[in-house]
PDB file of C-alpha atoms in Angstrom:
ATOM      1  CA  UNK A   1     -15.659  -8.853   0.679  1.00 68.00           C
ATOM      2  CA  UNK A   2     -11.952  -7.245   1.391  1.00 91.00           C
ATOM      3  CA  UNK A   3     -10.737  -3.681   2.035  1.00 96.00           C
ATOM      4  CA  UNK A   4      -7.253  -3.703   3.233  1.00 97.00           C
ATOM      5  CA  UNK A   5      -4.401  -1.795   2.951  1.00 97.00           C
ATOM      6  CA  UNK A   6      -0.458  -3.215   2.216  1.00 96.00           C
ATOM      7  CA  UNK A   7       2.142  -1.836   4.442  1.00 94.00           C
ATOM      8  CA  UNK A   8       5.515  -3.028   4.010  1.00 91.00           C
ATOM      9  CA  UNK A   9       9.234  -1.950   2.911  1.00 90.00           C
ATOM     10  CA  UNK A  10      10.970  -2.189   0.219  1.00 87.00           C
ATOM     11  CA  UNK A  11      11.479  -6.507  -0.876  1.00 90.00           C
ATOM     12  CA  UNK A  12       9.124  -7.323   2.644  1.00 94.00           C
ATOM     13  CA  UNK A  13       6.789  -9.071  -0.440  1.00 93.00           C
ATOM     14  CA  UNK A  14       3.935  -6.794   0.143  1.00 91.00           C
ATOM     15  CA  UNK A  15       3.273  -6.667  -4.063  1.00 89.00           C
ATOM     16  CA  UNK A  16       3.957 -10.567  -4.056  1.00 92.00           C
ATOM     17  CA  UNK A  17       1.064 -11.214  -1.205  1.00 95.00           C
ATOM     18  CA  UNK A  18      -1.206  -8.339  -2.711  1.00 94.00           C
ATOM     19  CA  UNK A  19      -1.267  -9.952  -6.220  1.00 93.00           C
ATOM     20  CA  UNK A  20      -1.947 -13.540  -5.049  1.00 94.00           C
ATOM     21  CA  UNK A  21      -4.658 -12.371  -2.632  1.00 95.00           C
ATOM     22  CA  UNK A  22      -5.951  -9.855  -5.668  1.00 96.00           C
ATOM     23  CA  UNK A  23      -6.363 -13.315  -7.362  1.00 95.00           C
ATOM     24  CA  UNK A  24      -8.527 -15.230  -4.759  1.00 93.00           C
ATOM     25  CA  UNK A  25     -10.075 -12.951  -3.983  1.00 94.00           C
ATOM     26  CA  UNK A  26     -11.018 -11.150  -7.426  1.00 95.00           C
ATOM     27  CA  UNK A  27     -10.563  -7.771  -6.102  1.00 96.00           C
ATOM     28  CA  UNK A  28      -7.687  -5.299  -7.714  1.00 96.00           C
ATOM     29  CA  UNK A  29      -4.733  -4.554  -6.611  1.00 95.00           C
ATOM     30  CA  UNK A  30      -4.120  -1.045  -6.601  1.00 94.00           C
ATOM     31  CA  UNK A  31      -0.975   0.728  -6.331  1.00 89.00           C
ATOM     32  CA  UNK A  32      -0.701   4.320  -6.506  1.00 85.00           C
ATOM     33  CA  UNK A  33       1.945   4.370  -9.498  1.00 81.00           C
ATOM     34  CA  UNK A  34      -0.624   2.169 -11.029  1.00 84.00           C
ATOM     35  CA  UNK A  35      -3.262   4.873 -11.090  1.00 88.00           C
ATOM     36  CA  UNK A  36      -0.813   7.277 -12.039  1.00 88.00           C
ATOM     37  CA  UNK A  37       0.267   5.905 -14.802  1.00 87.00           C
ATOM     38  CA  UNK A  38      -3.304   4.686 -16.117  1.00 89.00           C
ATOM     39  CA  UNK A  39      -4.806   7.702 -15.479  1.00 91.00           C
ATOM     40  CA  UNK A  40      -2.166   9.529 -17.485  1.00 92.00           C
ATOM     41  CA  UNK A  41      -1.978   7.200 -20.412  1.00 94.00           C
ATOM     42  CA  UNK A  42      -6.140   7.087 -20.819  1.00 93.00           C
ATOM     43  CA  UNK A  43      -5.701  11.055 -20.674  1.00 95.00           C
ATOM     44  CA  UNK A  44      -8.162  11.506 -17.566  1.00 92.00           C
ATOM     45  CA  UNK A  45      -8.732  14.988 -16.555  1.00 93.00           C
ATOM     46  CA  UNK A  46      -7.257  13.928 -13.315  1.00 91.00           C
ATOM     47  CA  UNK A  47      -4.435  12.259 -15.061  1.00 91.00           C
ATOM     48  CA  UNK A  48      -3.407  14.961 -17.297  1.00 94.00           C
ATOM     49  CA  UNK A  49      -3.130  17.247 -13.799  1.00 93.00           C
ATOM     50  CA  UNK A  50      -0.909  14.599 -12.674  1.00 91.00           C
ATOM     51  CA  UNK A  51       0.841  14.554 -16.257  1.00 91.00           C
ATOM     52  CA  UNK A  52       2.259  18.419 -15.458  1.00 92.00           C
ATOM     53  CA  UNK A  53       3.759  17.271 -12.159  1.00 89.00           C
ATOM     54  CA  UNK A  54       5.554  14.224 -13.480  1.00 86.00           C
ATOM     55  CA  UNK A  55       7.097  15.499 -16.483  1.00 88.00           C
ATOM     56  CA  UNK A  56       8.240  18.448 -13.907  1.00 86.00           C
ATOM     57  CA  UNK A  57      10.066  15.830 -12.239  1.00 81.00           C
ATOM     58  CA  UNK A  58       7.762  16.604  -8.866  1.00 83.00           C
ATOM     59  CA  UNK A  59       5.811  14.794  -6.511  1.00 80.00           C
ATOM     60  CA  UNK A  60       2.238  15.036  -7.235  1.00 86.00           C
ATOM     61  CA  UNK A  61       0.674  16.739  -4.726  1.00 89.00           C
ATOM     62  CA  UNK A  62      -1.324  15.130  -1.864  1.00 87.00           C
ATOM     63  CA  UNK A  63      -5.085  16.551  -2.889  1.00 90.00           C
ATOM     64  CA  UNK A  64      -4.741  15.126  -6.507  1.00 91.00           C
ATOM     65  CA  UNK A  65      -3.613  11.714  -5.324  1.00 89.00           C
ATOM     66  CA  UNK A  66      -5.921  11.289  -2.986  1.00 90.00           C
ATOM     67  CA  UNK A  67      -8.409  12.296  -5.901  1.00 91.00           C
ATOM     68  CA  UNK A  68      -6.935   9.811  -8.113  1.00 90.00           C
ATOM     69  CA  UNK A  69      -7.200   6.886  -5.429  1.00 92.00           C
ATOM     70  CA  UNK A  70     -11.043   8.022  -4.842  1.00 92.00           C
ATOM     71  CA  UNK A  71     -11.828   8.260  -8.698  1.00 90.00           C
ATOM     72  CA  UNK A  72      -9.840   4.702  -8.954  1.00 92.00           C
ATOM     73  CA  UNK A  73     -11.977   3.300  -6.044  1.00 93.00           C
ATOM     74  CA  UNK A  74     -15.217   4.562  -7.104  1.00 92.00           C
ATOM     75  CA  UNK A  75     -14.805   1.877 -10.145  1.00 93.00           C
ATOM     76  CA  UNK A  76     -17.105  -1.314 -10.939  1.00 95.00           C
ATOM     77  CA  UNK A  77     -14.155  -3.628 -10.084  1.00 95.00           C
ATOM     78  CA  UNK A  78     -12.953  -1.992  -6.595  1.00 95.00           C
ATOM     79  CA  UNK A  79     -17.047  -2.271  -5.790  1.00 94.00           C
ATOM     80  CA  UNK A  80     -16.458  -5.387  -3.348  1.00 93.00           C
ATOM     81  CA  UNK A  81     -13.273  -4.656  -2.183  1.00 95.00           C
ATOM     82  CA  UNK A  82     -10.021  -3.580  -2.921  1.00 97.00           C
ATOM     83  CA  UNK A  83      -6.233  -3.744  -1.779  1.00 97.00           C
ATOM     84  CA  UNK A  84      -4.032  -0.196  -1.643  1.00 96.00           C
ATOM     85  CA  UNK A  85      -0.299  -1.413  -1.790  1.00 91.00           C
ATOM     86  CA  UNK A  86       1.888   1.276  -0.554  1.00 78.00           C
ATOM     87  CA  UNK A  87      -1.077   4.000   0.140  1.00 89.00           C
ATOM     88  CA  UNK A  88      -1.367   6.087   2.273  1.00 93.00           C
ATOM     89  CA  UNK A  89       2.185   6.876   3.460  1.00 83.00           C
ATOM     90  CA  UNK A  90       2.163   8.316   6.384  1.00 85.00           C
ATOM     91  CA  UNK A  91       0.109   9.117   9.161  1.00 89.00           C
ATOM     92  CA  UNK A  92      -1.730  12.325   7.524  1.00 88.00           C
ATOM     93  CA  UNK A  93      -2.796  10.531   4.231  1.00 91.00           C
ATOM     94  CA  UNK A  94      -4.299   7.670   6.264  1.00 95.00           C
ATOM     95  CA  UNK A  95      -6.467  10.666   8.561  1.00 94.00           C
ATOM     96  CA  UNK A  96      -7.117  11.973   5.029  1.00 94.00           C
ATOM     97  CA  UNK A  97      -7.904   8.687   3.335  1.00 95.00           C
ATOM     98  CA  UNK A  98     -10.257   7.908   6.539  1.00 95.00           C
ATOM     99  CA  UNK A  99     -12.078  10.586   5.959  1.00 95.00           C
ATOM    100  CA  UNK A 100     -12.858   9.924   2.734  1.00 92.00           C
ATOM    101  CA  UNK A 101     -13.607   6.517   3.214  1.00 94.00           C
ATOM    102  CA  UNK A 102     -16.110   7.878   5.906  1.00 94.00           C
ATOM    103  CA  UNK A 103     -17.784  10.098   3.366  1.00 93.00           C
ATOM    104  CA  UNK A 104     -18.557   7.448   1.368  1.00 90.00           C
ATOM    105  CA  UNK A 105     -19.718   5.334   4.477  1.00 91.00           C
ATOM    106  CA  UNK A 106     -16.855   2.839   4.182  1.00 91.00           C
ATOM    107  CA  UNK A 107     -13.998   1.990   6.176  1.00 93.00           C
ATOM    108  CA  UNK A 108     -11.017  -0.333   5.303  1.00 95.00           C
ATOM    109  CA  UNK A 109     -10.945  -3.671   7.245  1.00 95.00           C
ATOM    110  CA  UNK A 110      -7.591  -4.005   7.922  1.00 96.00           C
ATOM    111  CA  UNK A 111      -3.862  -2.922   7.530  1.00 96.00           C
ATOM    112  CA  UNK A 112      -1.811  -5.481   6.702  1.00 96.00           C
ATOM    113  CA  UNK A 113       2.087  -5.101   7.774  1.00 96.00           C
ATOM    114  CA  UNK A 114       4.280  -7.171   6.386  1.00 96.00           C
ATOM    115  CA  UNK A 115       7.359  -7.385   9.056  1.00 96.00           C
ATOM    116  CA  UNK A 116      11.358  -8.546   7.711  1.00 96.00           C
ATOM    117  CA  UNK A 117      14.050  -7.675   9.466  1.00 96.00           C
ATOM    118  CA  UNK A 118      16.284  -5.191   7.865  1.00 94.00           C
ATOM    119  CA  UNK A 119      19.105  -7.877   7.498  1.00 95.00           C
ATOM    120  CA  UNK A 120      16.787  -9.871   5.308  1.00 95.00           C
ATOM    121  CA  UNK A 121      15.544  -6.760   3.289  1.00 95.00           C
ATOM    122  CA  UNK A 122      18.797  -5.643   2.697  1.00 94.00           C
ATOM    123  CA  UNK A 123      19.883  -8.963   1.308  1.00 93.00           C
ATOM    124  CA  UNK A 124      16.632  -9.193  -0.443  1.00 93.00           C
ATOM    125  CA  UNK A 125      17.082  -6.032  -2.144  1.00 92.00           C
ATOM    126  CA  UNK A 126      20.521  -6.703  -2.997  1.00 93.00           C
ATOM    127  CA  UNK A 127      20.197  -9.984  -4.899  1.00 91.00           C
ATOM    128  CA  UNK A 128      17.474  -7.778  -7.166  1.00 85.00           C
ATOM    129  CA  UNK A 129      20.946  -6.391  -8.657  1.00 80.00           C
ATOM    130  CA  UNK A 130      19.735  -2.872  -9.132  1.00 80.00           C
ATOM    131  CA  UNK A 131      22.852  -0.122  -9.720  1.00 82.00           C
ATOM    132  CA  UNK A 132      21.263   1.896  -7.436  1.00 78.00           C
ATOM    133  CA  UNK A 133      20.567  -0.885  -4.388  1.00 84.00           C
ATOM    134  CA  UNK A 134      24.029  -0.671  -2.835  1.00 89.00           C
ATOM    135  CA  UNK A 135      23.770  -1.855   1.145  1.00 91.00           C
ATOM    136  CA  UNK A 136      24.432   2.188   2.259  1.00 91.00           C
ATOM    137  CA  UNK A 137      21.755   3.266   0.054  1.00 90.00           C
ATOM    138  CA  UNK A 138      19.178   0.361   0.992  1.00 91.00           C
ATOM    139  CA  UNK A 139      19.628   1.324   4.611  1.00 92.00           C
ATOM    140  CA  UNK A 140      19.075   4.720   4.086  1.00 90.00           C
ATOM    141  CA  UNK A 141      15.475   4.521   2.458  1.00 88.00           C
ATOM    142  CA  UNK A 142      14.853   1.662   5.029  1.00 92.00           C
ATOM    143  CA  UNK A 143      15.345   4.591   7.737  1.00 90.00           C
ATOM    144  CA  UNK A 144      13.635   7.002   5.731  1.00 85.00           C
ATOM    145  CA  UNK A 145      10.708   4.718   5.383  1.00 87.00           C
ATOM    146  CA  UNK A 146      10.796   3.492   9.408  1.00 89.00           C
ATOM    147  CA  UNK A 147      10.618   7.243   9.988  1.00 88.00           C
ATOM    148  CA  UNK A 148       7.471   7.748   7.751  1.00 84.00           C
ATOM    149  CA  UNK A 149       5.788   3.873   8.698  1.00 86.00           C
ATOM    150  CA  UNK A 150       5.809   3.835  12.217  1.00 87.00           C
ATOM    151  CA  UNK A 151       3.323   6.491  12.658  1.00 92.00           C
ATOM    152  CA  UNK A 152       1.134   4.927  10.309  1.00 93.00           C
ATOM    153  CA  UNK A 153       1.160   1.750  12.269  1.00 94.00           C
ATOM    154  CA  UNK A 154       0.407   3.231  15.145  1.00 95.00           C
ATOM    155  CA  UNK A 155      -2.373   4.975  13.717  1.00 96.00           C
ATOM    156  CA  UNK A 156      -4.261   1.714  12.610  1.00 97.00           C
ATOM    157  CA  UNK A 157      -3.012   0.088  15.623  1.00 96.00           C
ATOM    158  CA  UNK A 158      -4.670   2.316  17.831  1.00 96.00           C
ATOM    159  CA  UNK A 159      -8.062   1.661  15.697  1.00 95.00           C
ATOM    160  CA  UNK A 160      -7.825  -1.969  16.054  1.00 95.00           C
ATOM    161  CA  UNK A 161      -6.936  -2.446  12.051  1.00 96.00           C
ATOM    162  CA  UNK A 162      -3.275  -2.948  12.419  1.00 96.00           C
ATOM    163  CA  UNK A 163      -2.924  -6.866  11.262  1.00 96.00           C
ATOM    164  CA  UNK A 164       1.220  -7.837  11.518  1.00 96.00           C
ATOM    165  CA  UNK A 165       2.583 -10.498   9.196  1.00 97.00           C
ATOM    166  CA  UNK A 166       6.035 -11.966   9.216  1.00 97.00           C
ATOM    167  CA  UNK A 167       7.278 -11.924   5.829  1.00 96.00           C
ATOM    168  CA  UNK A 168      10.347 -13.390   6.505  1.00 96.00           C
ATOM    169  CA  UNK A 169       9.028 -17.105   5.774  1.00 96.00           C
ATOM    170  CA  UNK A 170       8.458 -18.939   2.952  1.00 96.00           C
ATOM    171  CA  UNK A 171       5.940 -17.225   0.672  1.00 95.00           C
ATOM    172  CA  UNK A 172       3.574 -20.115   1.144  1.00 96.00           C
ATOM    173  CA  UNK A 173       3.508 -19.531   4.815  1.00 97.00           C
ATOM    174  CA  UNK A 174       3.375 -16.101   4.537  1.00 97.00           C
ATOM    175  CA  UNK A 175      -0.125 -16.404   1.973  1.00 96.00           C
ATOM    176  CA  UNK A 176      -1.693 -19.054   4.598  1.00 96.00           C
ATOM    177  CA  UNK A 177      -0.636 -16.474   7.607  1.00 97.00           C
ATOM    178  CA  UNK A 178      -2.621 -13.895   5.464  1.00 96.00           C
ATOM    179  CA  UNK A 179      -5.256 -15.753   5.588  1.00 94.00           C
ATOM    180  CA  UNK A 180      -5.689 -16.661   8.457  1.00 96.00           C
ATOM    181  CA  UNK A 181      -5.390 -13.109   9.926  1.00 94.00           C
ATOM    182  CA  UNK A 182      -8.289 -12.391   7.492  1.00 93.00           C
ATOM    183  CA  UNK A 183     -10.608 -15.056   8.392  1.00 91.00           C
ATOM    184  CA  UNK A 184      -9.945 -14.868  12.474  1.00 89.00           C
ATOM    185  CA  UNK A 185      -9.460 -10.990  12.269  1.00 80.00           C
ATOM    186  CA  UNK A 186      -5.837 -11.673  14.107  1.00 80.00           C
TER     187      UNK A 186
END
């Protein structure tokens, strides 16, 4: 059973690694974007509330996101574990999420941090070829990411839950290092 949180900047490969691990472990790979889209598409009560904010172009409030995550984690396919991708995004969300898990006598096993030097991230993101991906905008997004994420890394590190994986290696080597970290706890 694995309950994992994947942390990493855009272009770090966390989606690739989470999808691979999800298949191997037979546990769901869950992103807040997926939760929002599915809840809206299925017209759940929470999905309809989220749609209201999304239709206005507003951010969905944290509490509603927590409710959606809690609802998703209560589904049958998530009972033997899960991989959260990109959530929580900051230490405040992590603290609230931790309280939510404790209230259900649960915890996350590890927060997996895929570390990749900025120069490689910029190169990877520029190769995607998106119109809004210029070196300048990518650098700005990475600065914002670092500002929000460092306290999150500190949060899980202080709890002994953080596992650092070098994400600037071949995909297979990252997968191997990830598997090693999960089996040995190092």
